[in-house]
Tab-separated table of C-alpha atoms (C1' of nucleotides) in Angstrom:
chain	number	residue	atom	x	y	z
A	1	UNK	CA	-2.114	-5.188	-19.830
A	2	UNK	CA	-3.480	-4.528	-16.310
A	3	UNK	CA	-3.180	-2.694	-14.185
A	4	UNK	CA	-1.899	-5.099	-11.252
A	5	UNK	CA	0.190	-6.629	-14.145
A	6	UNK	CA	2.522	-3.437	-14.627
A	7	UNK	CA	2.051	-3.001	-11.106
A	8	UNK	CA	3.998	-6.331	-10.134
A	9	UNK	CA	6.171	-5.534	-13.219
A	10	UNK	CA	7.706	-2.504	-11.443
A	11	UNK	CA	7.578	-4.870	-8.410
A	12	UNK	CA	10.186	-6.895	-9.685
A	13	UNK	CA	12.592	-3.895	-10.568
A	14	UNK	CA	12.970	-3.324	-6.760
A	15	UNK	CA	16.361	-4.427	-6.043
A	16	UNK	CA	17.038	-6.435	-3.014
A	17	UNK	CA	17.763	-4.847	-0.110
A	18	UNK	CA	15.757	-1.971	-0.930
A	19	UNK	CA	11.724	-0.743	-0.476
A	20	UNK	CA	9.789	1.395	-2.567
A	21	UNK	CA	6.255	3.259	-1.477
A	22	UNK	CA	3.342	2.693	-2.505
A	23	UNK	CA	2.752	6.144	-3.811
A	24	UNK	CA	6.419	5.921	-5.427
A	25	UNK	CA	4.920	3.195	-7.217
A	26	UNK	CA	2.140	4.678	-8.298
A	27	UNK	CA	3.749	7.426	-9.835
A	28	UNK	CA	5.298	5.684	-11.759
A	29	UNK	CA	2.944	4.010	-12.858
A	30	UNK	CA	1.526	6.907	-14.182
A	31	UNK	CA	-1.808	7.714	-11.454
A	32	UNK	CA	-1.870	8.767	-7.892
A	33	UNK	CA	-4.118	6.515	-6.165
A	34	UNK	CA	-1.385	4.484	-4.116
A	35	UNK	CA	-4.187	2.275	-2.954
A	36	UNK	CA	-4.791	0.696	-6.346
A	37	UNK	CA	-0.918	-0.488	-5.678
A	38	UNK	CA	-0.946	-1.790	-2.735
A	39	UNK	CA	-5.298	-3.787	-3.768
A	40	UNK	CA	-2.715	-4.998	-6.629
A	41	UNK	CA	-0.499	-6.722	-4.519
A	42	UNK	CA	-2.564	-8.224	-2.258
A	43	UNK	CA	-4.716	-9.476	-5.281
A	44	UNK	CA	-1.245	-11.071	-6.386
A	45	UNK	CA	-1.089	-14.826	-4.649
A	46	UNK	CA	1.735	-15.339	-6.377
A	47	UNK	CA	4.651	-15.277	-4.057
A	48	UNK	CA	7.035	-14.319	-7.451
A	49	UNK	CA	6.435	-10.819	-6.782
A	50	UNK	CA	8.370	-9.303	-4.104
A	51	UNK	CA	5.533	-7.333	-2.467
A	52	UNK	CA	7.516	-7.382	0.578
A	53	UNK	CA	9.399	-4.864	-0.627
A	54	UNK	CA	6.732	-2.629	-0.652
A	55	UNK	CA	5.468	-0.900	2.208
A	56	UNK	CA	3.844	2.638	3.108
A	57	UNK	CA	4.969	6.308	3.055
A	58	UNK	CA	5.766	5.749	7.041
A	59	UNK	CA	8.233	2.687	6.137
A	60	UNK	CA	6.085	0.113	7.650
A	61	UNK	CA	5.296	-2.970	6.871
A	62	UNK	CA	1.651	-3.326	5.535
A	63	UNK	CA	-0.741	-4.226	7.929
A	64	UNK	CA	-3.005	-7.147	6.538
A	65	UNK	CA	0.532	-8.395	4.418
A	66	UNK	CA	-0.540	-12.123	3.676
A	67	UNK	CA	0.990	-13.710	0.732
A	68	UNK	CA	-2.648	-15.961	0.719
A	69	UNK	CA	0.024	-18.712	-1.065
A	70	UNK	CA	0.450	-19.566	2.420
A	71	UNK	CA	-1.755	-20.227	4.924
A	72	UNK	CA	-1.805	-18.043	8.205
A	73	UNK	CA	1.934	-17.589	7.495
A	74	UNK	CA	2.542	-18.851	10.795
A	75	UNK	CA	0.259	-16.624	12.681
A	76	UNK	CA	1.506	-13.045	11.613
A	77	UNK	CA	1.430	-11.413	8.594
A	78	UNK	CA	3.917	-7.722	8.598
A	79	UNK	CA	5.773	-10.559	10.745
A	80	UNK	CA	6.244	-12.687	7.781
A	81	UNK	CA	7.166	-9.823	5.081
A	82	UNK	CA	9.737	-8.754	8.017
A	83	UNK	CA	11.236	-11.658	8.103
A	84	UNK	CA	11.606	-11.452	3.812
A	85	UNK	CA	13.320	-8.187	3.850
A	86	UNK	CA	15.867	-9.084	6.672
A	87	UNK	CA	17.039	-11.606	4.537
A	88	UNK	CA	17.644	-9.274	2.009
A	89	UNK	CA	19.719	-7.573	4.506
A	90	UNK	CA	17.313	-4.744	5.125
A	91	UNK	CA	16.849	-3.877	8.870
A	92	UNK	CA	13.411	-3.755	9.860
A	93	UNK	CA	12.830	-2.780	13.890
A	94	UNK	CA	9.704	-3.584	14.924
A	95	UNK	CA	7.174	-2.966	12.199
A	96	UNK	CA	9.186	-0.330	9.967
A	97	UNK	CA	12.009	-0.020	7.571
A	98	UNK	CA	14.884	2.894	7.589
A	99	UNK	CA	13.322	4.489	4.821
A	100	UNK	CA	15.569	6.889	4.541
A	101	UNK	CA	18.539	4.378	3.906
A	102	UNK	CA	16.296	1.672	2.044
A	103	UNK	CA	14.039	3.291	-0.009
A	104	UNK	CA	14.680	2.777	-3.971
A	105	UNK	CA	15.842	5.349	-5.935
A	106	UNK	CA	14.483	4.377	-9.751
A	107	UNK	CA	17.547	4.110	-12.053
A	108	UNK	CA	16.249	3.689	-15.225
A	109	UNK	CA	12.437	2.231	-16.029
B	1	DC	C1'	-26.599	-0.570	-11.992
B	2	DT	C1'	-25.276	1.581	-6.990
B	3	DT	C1'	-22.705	1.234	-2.810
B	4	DT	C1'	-19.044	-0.198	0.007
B	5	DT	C1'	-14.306	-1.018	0.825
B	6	DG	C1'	-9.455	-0.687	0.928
B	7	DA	C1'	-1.564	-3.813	1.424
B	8	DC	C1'	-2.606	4.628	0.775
B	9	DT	C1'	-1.364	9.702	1.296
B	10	DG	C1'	-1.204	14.263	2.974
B	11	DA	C1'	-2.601	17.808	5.881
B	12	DG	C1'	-4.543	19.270	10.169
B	13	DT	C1'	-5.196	18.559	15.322
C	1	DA	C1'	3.786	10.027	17.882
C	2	DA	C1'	-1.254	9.133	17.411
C	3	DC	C1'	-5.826	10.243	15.520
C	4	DT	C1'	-9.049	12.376	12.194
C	5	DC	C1'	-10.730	13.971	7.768
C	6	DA	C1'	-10.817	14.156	3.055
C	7	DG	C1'	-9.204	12.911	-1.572
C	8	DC	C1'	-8.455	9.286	-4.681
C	9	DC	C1'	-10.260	5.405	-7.994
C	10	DA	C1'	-10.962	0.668	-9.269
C	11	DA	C1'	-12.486	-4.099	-7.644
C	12	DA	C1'	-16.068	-6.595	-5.113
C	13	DA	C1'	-20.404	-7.243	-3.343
DNA sequence: CTTTTGACTGAGT
DNA sequence: AACTCAGCCAAAA
């Protein structure tokens, strides 16, 4: 299996409503290089995987987010993975997240 | 094969 | 809060 593949995998154990770091991500995954993660997710096109849950150690929204599925995602793309997690009911003012209320705490994986 | 690049992080300024 | 520098490591060129 890749390693994008378990990458998305823990992707999908996010729960809605909630946003996990890159470097949270990577750990578990078992290495430290949060970049791999987040080269991953923007090598995923498939919109399946909730890579707008996601974001950096700061809370914000990535940068260059574009789910490529989608064209120019009507002209913005943090603006688009903003829009994502306020419908999951997480509060995102301007281009960050309360990480401190939102990020995931991992269960069980 | 070698070099560049990057959806990052942490520490220092 | 903003910027820099260095560490990290695989995918792309």
């Amino acid at each position: 299996m890749n390693f994008f593949q378990r990458v998305y995998e823990v992707a999908k154990k996010i729960p809605a409503g909630k946003v996990a770091t890159y470097g949270q991500l990577a750990e578990i995954l078992g290495t430290r290089d949060a970049r791999r993660v987040g080269q991953a997710l923007h090598a995923n096109k498939d919109l399946k995987t909730p890579c707008h849950r996601v974001v950096n150690k700061n809370g914000e929204l990535a940068l260059n987010f574009s789910a490529k599925g989608r064209s120019a995602l009507g002209g913005g793309g943090w603006r688009e993975q903003k829009r994502r997690l306020e419908a999951e009911g997480v509060e995102v003012v301007r281009r960050r997240v309360a990480l401190k209320k939102y990020q995931w705490e991992v269960i069980c994986n």
